[in-house]
Amino acid sequence: MQDHNVQANAPSPFSPLTIGPLTLRNRFIKSATNEGMSPGGVPSKQLAKFHGDIAAGGVGMTTLAYCAVSPDGCTLPNQIVLDRESLAHLRVLTDTVHRHGAAASAQITHGGCFTFLQPQQSARPLSASGGFNKVGILSGMFRKQAMTEADMHRVADEFVRGARLAREAGFDAVELHMGHGYLLSQFISPLYNKRRDPYGGSLDNRLRFPSLVLRRVLDAVGKELAVVCKFSITEGVRSGHTAEDGAAIARILEREGAHLLVLSAGMNVESATTMFGSSFPKENRVTVRNPIVAAGLFIQGLIEPKVAFHELYLLEHARKVRAAVKMPLAYLGGAKSLAGIDNLMGEGFDAVALGRVLIAEHDYVNKLQSGVSRDSICTACNRCVAMMYTPGGTSCVLGQPGDPQLNSQGAAT
């Protein structure tokens, strides 16, 4: 285990960082957070403004959350699908980000059985294994379908097509989402993957399909774009994989050639508090109109344990990954002060991914660099998550809500 004391030669978080073919101006990355700013699946003017404001606020790179690689890859209505129809709107977003000196990353993913939409290409939602679909309790799709090898190659092709479209739209990086219970995570997770063929059983086998997707995307765009993988170090639930497994996953992804790993944790259904590091409030200033989402939030509030936030809540787990690999790592999980960020640099992490902090203060990085601020105003109350379902999209309840009018217009219109 590496020394947890601060390294004497730790880099400044404001220094450049090279990941694959991409060099960032600093080590701050806006993590992917679903923004609710793509009505009809089209990136809105509000979405372009949101990421442009965060770029102007000083980050090295901002990540556009959940760009589905196919219509069947969506989990909810109004999510972006990487297709020709969204291309011009995505180009407005990347141009806006670049104008402010930051890089733009597209998180490309597929929801698998974690979806509330009826699939078009199969009778049931696809997953690593078939059988009962617990997510389907809310949507009426009570069964899921195990993917065949033909399904896997078709979906891998969709990831490649999505990555190429992201490159065409002006993105500098793509992030493959391998965590939180989406499709690639469903193969990695022992909770979801019960296969008895070469794609199930051992961790190496469970990583076989996600590794295939990673290799295919690297072959397609890896010379021009940074190829990032986001995964759950620990699933935070009994019978799920542990941080020791997370370190082994990182070694496999390093071996396969990923340029950067974003270290998250938890699962959307089973362990959201592991992901966010704090409980969701029962009282909320937001009325969620989607009845399925409202029911999900209510049930989550009943079953999730009460967890009080503390800064750097995933550090103990992330250290195990840092000790296991030499490749660049982005720490994600409750960094909200300059002292905490300097601590992460000292522990050997190469970048810091920020979510709620940058929703609360788009210019937090500039404030840190200028010395205006050291601590974020973010209280980790998690109300910004429910704000995603308001007409203006995601915002912090301590600030101004998003503009519903801008959020109703496509970015390129």
Coordinates of C-alpha atoms in Angstrom, one line a residue:
M1 CA 0.0 0.0 0.0
Q2 CA 1.4 3.4 -0.9
D3 CA 2.2 6.0 1.6
H4 CA -0.8 8.2 2.4
N5 CA 1.2 11.2 3.4
V6 CA 1.4 14.1 1.0
Q7 CA 4.0 13.7 -1.7
A8 CA 6.7 16.4 -1.6
N9 CA 6.6 16.8 -5.4
A10 CA 2.8 16.7 -5.8
P11 CA 1.7 18.6 -8.9
S12 CA -0.5 21.7 -8.6
P13 CA -4.2 21.1 -9.5
F14 CA -3.8 24.1 -11.8
S15 CA -1.0 22.5 -13.9
P16 CA -1.7 20.9 -17.3
L17 CA -2.5 17.2 -17.6
T18 CA -2.0 14.9 -20.6
I19 CA -4.5 12.0 -21.1
G20 CA -3.9 10.1 -24.3
P21 CA -3.7 12.5 -27.2
L22 CA -5.3 15.3 -25.1
T23 CA -3.7 17.9 -22.8
L24 CA -6.0 19.7 -20.4
R25 CA -5.1 23.2 -19.1
N26 CA -5.6 22.0 -15.5
R27 CA -6.6 19.0 -13.5
F28 CA -10.2 19.9 -12.8
I29 CA -12.9 17.9 -14.6
K30 CA -16.6 18.6 -14.5
S31 CA -18.0 15.1 -13.9
A32 CA -21.1 13.9 -15.8
T33 CA -24.3 14.9 -14.1
N34 CA -27.7 14.4 -15.8
E35 CA -28.8 17.9 -16.5
G36 CA -32.4 17.5 -17.8
M37 CA -31.6 20.0 -20.6
S38 CA -32.3 18.0 -23.8
P39 CA -36.1 18.1 -24.5
G40 CA -37.0 15.6 -27.2
G41 CA -33.5 14.2 -27.0
V42 CA -32.0 17.5 -28.5
P43 CA -29.3 19.4 -26.6
S44 CA -30.9 22.8 -25.7
K45 CA -29.6 26.3 -25.6
Q46 CA -29.6 26.0 -21.8
L47 CA -27.4 23.0 -22.0
A48 CA -24.8 24.7 -24.2
K49 CA -24.9 27.7 -21.8
F50 CA -24.6 25.5 -18.8
H51 CA -21.4 23.8 -20.0
G52 CA -20.1 27.1 -21.5
D53 CA -20.5 28.8 -18.1
I54 CA -18.6 25.9 -16.4
A55 CA -15.9 26.2 -19.0
A56 CA -15.6 29.9 -18.5
G57 CA -15.5 29.1 -14.7
G58 CA -12.1 27.6 -15.2
V59 CA -12.3 23.8 -15.5
G60 CA -9.9 21.8 -17.7
M61 CA -12.7 19.7 -19.1
T62 CA -16.4 19.4 -18.8
T63 CA -18.3 16.2 -19.3
L64 CA -21.7 16.0 -21.1
A65 CA -23.7 13.3 -19.2
Y66 CA -25.5 10.3 -20.7
C67 CA -25.3 10.4 -24.5
A68 CA -27.0 7.2 -25.4
V69 CA -25.4 5.2 -28.3
S70 CA -28.8 4.1 -29.5
P71 CA -32.5 4.8 -28.7
D72 CA -32.6 1.6 -26.8
G73 CA -29.7 2.8 -24.7
C74 CA -31.8 5.6 -23.2
T75 CA -33.0 5.2 -19.6
L76 CA -35.6 8.0 -19.7
P77 CA -37.4 10.1 -22.2
N78 CA -35.6 13.3 -23.4
Q79 CA -32.1 11.9 -23.1
I80 CA -29.5 12.7 -25.8
V81 CA -29.0 10.0 -28.5
L82 CA -25.8 10.3 -30.5
D83 CA -27.2 10.5 -34.0
R84 CA -27.2 12.8 -37.0
E85 CA -30.2 14.7 -35.6
S86 CA -28.2 15.8 -32.5
L87 CA -25.0 16.6 -34.2
A88 CA -25.5 20.3 -35.0
H89 CA -26.8 21.0 -31.5
L90 CA -23.8 19.2 -29.9
R91 CA -21.4 21.2 -32.1
V92 CA -22.9 24.4 -30.6
L93 CA -22.1 23.0 -27.2
T94 CA -18.5 22.0 -27.9
D95 CA -17.8 25.3 -29.8
T96 CA -19.1 27.2 -26.7
V97 CA -16.9 25.2 -24.4
H98 CA -13.8 25.6 -26.6
R99 CA -14.4 29.3 -26.8
H100 CA -13.7 29.5 -23.1
G101 CA -10.5 27.4 -23.3
A102 CA -11.8 24.1 -21.9
A103 CA -12.1 20.6 -23.4
A104 CA -15.4 18.8 -23.8
S105 CA -16.0 15.1 -23.1
A106 CA -19.1 13.1 -24.2
Q107 CA -20.2 10.4 -21.8
I108 CA -21.4 7.6 -24.2
T109 CA -23.4 4.8 -22.7
H110 CA -26.2 2.3 -22.8
G111 CA -28.7 1.7 -20.0
G112 CA -29.3 -2.0 -20.6
C113 CA -32.1 -3.2 -18.3
F114 CA -31.8 0.1 -16.3
T115 CA -34.5 1.7 -18.5
F116 CA -38.0 2.9 -18.2
L117 CA -38.6 2.8 -22.0
Q118 CA -39.9 -0.1 -24.0
P119 CA -37.0 -1.4 -26.2
Q120 CA -37.3 -1.3 -30.0
Q121 CA -34.7 -3.9 -31.0
S122 CA -35.7 -6.6 -28.5
A123 CA -38.7 -8.0 -26.8
R124 CA -37.3 -7.2 -23.3
P125 CA -34.5 -4.8 -22.1
L126 CA -31.1 -6.3 -22.6
S127 CA -28.7 -7.1 -19.8
A128 CA -25.8 -9.4 -18.9
S129 CA -28.4 -12.0 -17.7
G130 CA -32.0 -12.7 -18.2
G131 CA -34.8 -13.2 -15.6
F132 CA -36.5 -10.9 -13.2
N133 CA -35.8 -7.2 -13.7
K134 CA -36.0 -5.3 -10.5
V135 CA -35.9 -1.9 -12.2
G136 CA -39.0 -3.0 -14.2
I137 CA -41.1 -2.9 -11.0
L138 CA -41.6 0.8 -11.7
S139 CA -42.1 0.5 -15.5
G140 CA -44.0 -2.8 -15.9
M141 CA -41.1 -4.5 -17.7
F142 CA -40.6 -7.3 -15.2
R143 CA -38.3 -9.4 -17.3
K144 CA -34.9 -8.7 -18.9
Q145 CA -33.1 -10.5 -21.7
A146 CA -29.6 -11.9 -21.7
M147 CA -27.5 -10.5 -24.5
T148 CA -26.2 -12.9 -27.1
E149 CA -22.7 -12.5 -28.6
A150 CA -24.5 -11.0 -31.7
D151 CA -26.1 -8.5 -29.4
M152 CA -22.7 -7.6 -27.9
H153 CA -21.1 -7.0 -31.2
R154 CA -24.0 -4.9 -32.4
V155 CA -23.9 -2.8 -29.2
A156 CA -20.1 -2.5 -29.5
D157 CA -20.7 -1.2 -33.0
E158 CA -23.1 1.4 -31.6
F159 CA -20.5 2.6 -29.1
V160 CA -18.0 3.0 -32.0
R161 CA -20.6 4.9 -34.1
G162 CA -21.3 7.1 -31.0
A163 CA -17.6 7.8 -30.4
R164 CA -17.1 8.8 -34.1
L165 CA -20.2 11.0 -34.0
A166 CA -18.8 12.6 -30.8
R167 CA -15.5 13.3 -32.6
E168 CA -17.4 14.8 -35.5
A169 CA -19.4 17.0 -33.0
G170 CA -16.1 18.5 -31.8
F171 CA -15.6 16.6 -28.5
D172 CA -12.1 16.1 -27.2
A173 CA -12.8 12.9 -25.2
V174 CA -15.4 10.2 -24.8
E175 CA -16.2 8.6 -21.4
L176 CA -17.4 5.0 -21.4
H177 CA -19.8 4.6 -18.4
M178 CA -19.0 1.3 -16.8
G179 CA -20.6 2.1 -13.4
H180 CA -23.7 2.8 -11.5
G181 CA -25.8 -0.1 -12.9
Y182 CA -25.9 0.7 -16.6
L183 CA -25.2 -1.9 -19.2
L184 CA -21.4 -2.3 -19.1
S185 CA -21.7 -2.2 -15.3
Q186 CA -24.3 -5.0 -15.5
F187 CA -21.7 -7.2 -17.0
I188 CA -19.0 -6.2 -14.4
S189 CA -21.4 -6.6 -11.4
P190 CA -21.9 -10.0 -9.7
L191 CA -25.3 -8.7 -8.7
Y192 CA -26.4 -8.7 -12.4
N193 CA -24.1 -11.0 -14.2
K194 CA -25.0 -14.6 -13.5
R195 CA -23.7 -16.0 -16.9
R196 CA -22.0 -19.4 -17.1
D197 CA -20.3 -18.7 -20.4
P198 CA -17.0 -16.9 -21.1
Y199 CA -18.7 -13.5 -20.3
G200 CA -19.6 -14.5 -16.7
G201 CA -18.0 -16.0 -13.5
S202 CA -14.5 -14.6 -12.9
L203 CA -13.8 -10.9 -12.9
D204 CA -11.8 -11.2 -16.1
N205 CA -14.7 -12.9 -17.8
R206 CA -17.2 -10.3 -16.5
L207 CA -14.9 -7.6 -17.9
R208 CA -14.8 -9.3 -21.3
F209 CA -17.6 -7.4 -23.0
P210 CA -16.7 -4.0 -21.4
S211 CA -13.1 -4.6 -22.5
L212 CA -14.3 -5.4 -26.0
V213 CA -16.2 -2.1 -26.2
L214 CA -13.1 -0.2 -24.8
R215 CA -10.8 -1.7 -27.4
R216 CA -13.2 -1.0 -30.3
V217 CA -13.6 2.6 -29.2
L218 CA -9.8 3.0 -28.8
D219 CA -9.2 1.6 -32.2
A220 CA -11.8 3.9 -33.7
V221 CA -11.0 7.2 -32.1
G222 CA -8.2 6.7 -29.6
K223 CA -5.5 8.6 -31.7
E224 CA -7.7 11.7 -31.8
L225 CA -9.8 11.6 -28.6
A226 CA -9.0 10.8 -25.0
V227 CA -10.9 7.6 -24.1
V228 CA -12.0 7.7 -20.4
C229 CA -13.7 4.9 -18.4
K230 CA -15.9 5.7 -15.4
F231 CA -16.6 2.8 -13.1
S232 CA -17.8 2.0 -9.6
I233 CA -14.8 1.2 -7.4
T234 CA -17.2 -0.5 -4.9
E235 CA -20.9 -1.2 -5.4
G236 CA -21.6 -0.5 -1.8
V237 CA -24.1 -3.3 -1.4
R238 CA -24.0 -6.8 -0.1
S239 CA -22.9 -9.3 -2.8
G240 CA -21.7 -6.5 -5.0
H241 CA -18.1 -6.0 -5.9
T242 CA -15.7 -4.5 -3.3
A243 CA -12.9 -1.9 -3.5
E244 CA -10.4 -4.8 -3.8
D245 CA -12.4 -5.9 -6.9
G246 CA -12.3 -2.2 -8.0
A247 CA -8.5 -2.2 -7.9
A248 CA -8.5 -5.4 -10.1
I249 CA -11.0 -3.8 -12.5
A250 CA -8.7 -0.8 -12.8
R251 CA -5.7 -3.1 -13.6
I252 CA -7.7 -4.7 -16.4
L253 CA -8.8 -1.4 -17.9
E254 CA -5.2 -0.2 -17.7
R255 CA -4.0 -3.3 -19.5
E256 CA -6.6 -2.6 -22.2
G257 CA -5.3 0.9 -22.8
A258 CA -7.8 3.3 -21.3
H259 CA -6.3 6.8 -21.1
L260 CA -8.0 7.9 -17.8
L261 CA -10.2 6.3 -15.1
V262 CA -12.8 8.3 -13.3
L263 CA -13.3 6.6 -9.9
S264 CA -16.9 6.6 -8.8
A265 CA -18.9 4.2 -6.6
G266 CA -22.4 2.9 -5.9
M267 CA -25.4 1.8 -8.0
N268 CA -28.4 3.8 -9.1
V269 CA -30.9 1.3 -7.7
E270 CA -29.2 -0.5 -4.8
S271 CA -26.8 2.1 -3.3
A272 CA -27.3 5.7 -4.3
T273 CA -25.9 7.0 -1.0
T274 CA -22.6 5.2 -1.8
M275 CA -22.5 7.2 -5.0
F276 CA -23.4 10.6 -3.5
G277 CA -21.9 10.2 0.0
S278 CA -25.0 11.5 1.7
S279 CA -28.7 10.8 2.0
F280 CA -31.4 12.3 -0.2
P281 CA -33.7 14.7 1.8
K282 CA -37.3 13.8 2.4
E283 CA -38.3 17.4 2.2
N284 CA -37.6 18.9 -1.2
R285 CA -38.3 22.1 -3.0
V286 CA -39.0 20.3 -6.2
T287 CA -42.1 18.5 -7.5
V288 CA -41.1 15.7 -9.8
R289 CA -43.7 15.5 -12.6
N290 CA -42.6 12.1 -14.0
P291 CA -44.6 9.6 -11.8
I292 CA -42.0 6.8 -12.3
V293 CA -39.2 9.0 -11.2
A294 CA -41.2 10.3 -8.3
A295 CA -42.0 6.8 -7.2
G296 CA -38.3 5.8 -7.5
L297 CA -37.2 8.7 -5.4
F298 CA -39.8 7.9 -2.8
I299 CA -38.8 4.2 -2.6
Q300 CA -35.1 5.1 -2.4
G301 CA -35.8 7.4 0.5
L302 CA -37.4 4.4 2.3
I303 CA -34.7 1.8 1.7
E304 CA -31.5 3.8 1.7
P305 CA -29.6 4.2 5.0
K306 CA -29.2 7.7 6.4
V307 CA -25.7 8.9 5.6
A308 CA -24.1 12.2 6.7
F309 CA -21.7 13.8 4.1
H310 CA -18.0 14.1 4.8
E311 CA -15.5 15.5 2.4
L312 CA -13.5 13.0 0.3
Y313 CA -15.9 10.2 1.3
L314 CA -14.5 7.7 -1.3
L315 CA -10.8 8.3 -0.6
E316 CA -10.2 5.1 1.3
H317 CA -11.6 3.1 -1.6
A318 CA -9.8 5.2 -4.2
R319 CA -6.5 4.7 -2.5
K320 CA -6.7 1.0 -3.3
V321 CA -7.0 1.8 -7.0
R322 CA -4.2 4.3 -6.9
A323 CA -1.9 1.7 -5.3
A324 CA -2.9 -0.9 -8.0
V325 CA -2.2 1.0 -11.2
K326 CA 0.2 3.6 -12.7
M327 CA -2.2 5.1 -15.2
P328 CA -3.9 8.6 -14.8
L329 CA -6.8 8.6 -12.3
A330 CA -9.5 11.2 -11.6
Y331 CA -10.8 11.1 -8.0
L332 CA -14.6 11.7 -7.7
G333 CA -16.4 11.9 -4.4
G334 CA -16.9 14.9 -2.3
A335 CA -14.0 17.2 -3.0
K336 CA -15.2 20.7 -1.9
S337 CA -12.2 22.6 -0.6
L338 CA -8.7 23.6 -1.7
A339 CA -7.3 21.7 1.2
G340 CA -9.1 18.5 0.1
I341 CA -8.0 19.0 -3.5
D342 CA -4.3 19.5 -2.5
N343 CA -4.6 16.4 -0.4
L344 CA -5.8 14.4 -3.4
M345 CA -2.8 15.7 -5.5
G346 CA -0.5 14.7 -2.7
E347 CA -2.0 11.2 -2.6
G348 CA -1.1 10.7 -6.3
F349 CA -4.4 11.3 -8.0
D350 CA -3.9 13.1 -11.4
A351 CA -7.2 14.9 -11.6
V352 CA -10.2 15.9 -9.5
A353 CA -13.7 15.4 -10.9
L354 CA -16.4 17.7 -9.4
G355 CA -20.1 17.5 -9.8
R356 CA -22.4 19.2 -7.3
V357 CA -19.7 21.8 -6.4
L358 CA -19.7 23.1 -10.0
I359 CA -23.5 23.1 -10.2
A360 CA -23.5 25.3 -7.1
E361 CA -20.7 27.5 -8.4
H362 CA -19.8 27.3 -12.1
D363 CA -16.7 29.5 -11.4
Y364 CA -15.4 27.6 -8.4
V365 CA -12.1 26.7 -10.1
N366 CA -11.4 30.4 -11.0
K367 CA -12.3 31.3 -7.4
L368 CA -9.8 28.8 -6.1
Q369 CA -7.0 29.9 -8.4
S370 CA -7.5 33.6 -7.7
G371 CA -7.7 33.0 -4.0
V372 CA -11.2 34.5 -3.7
S373 CA -12.5 31.2 -2.2
R374 CA -11.2 28.0 -0.6
D375 CA -14.4 26.2 0.4
S376 CA -17.4 25.6 -1.8
I377 CA -20.9 26.8 -0.8
C378 CA -22.2 23.3 -1.8
T379 CA -23.8 21.5 1.2
A380 CA -24.2 18.1 -0.6
C381 CA -27.9 18.3 0.1
N382 CA -28.6 16.5 -3.3
R383 CA -31.5 18.7 -4.2
C384 CA -29.8 19.4 -7.5
V385 CA -30.5 15.8 -8.5
A386 CA -34.3 16.4 -8.3
M387 CA -33.9 19.8 -10.0
M388 CA -33.0 17.9 -13.2
Y389 CA -36.8 17.3 -13.6
T390 CA -37.7 21.0 -13.4
P391 CA -38.5 23.1 -16.6
G392 CA -35.1 24.8 -16.4
G393 CA -33.1 21.7 -15.7
T394 CA -30.4 21.1 -13.1
S395 CA -29.4 24.0 -10.8
C396 CA -28.5 24.6 -7.2
V397 CA -31.3 25.6 -4.8
L398 CA -28.9 28.2 -3.4
G399 CA -28.7 30.0 -6.7
Q400 CA -30.9 30.8 -9.7
P401 CA -32.9 28.1 -11.5
G402 CA -32.2 27.4 -15.2
D403 CA -34.1 29.3 -17.9
P404 CA -37.1 27.2 -19.1
Q405 CA -37.3 29.2 -22.3
L406 CA -33.7 28.5 -23.3
N407 CA -34.3 24.9 -22.2
S408 CA -37.1 24.5 -24.7
Q409 CA -35.0 25.4 -27.7
G410 CA -32.5 23.3 -29.5
A411 CA -29.0 24.7 -29.2
A412 CA -28.6 25.1 -33.0
T413 CA -32.0 26.7 -33.6

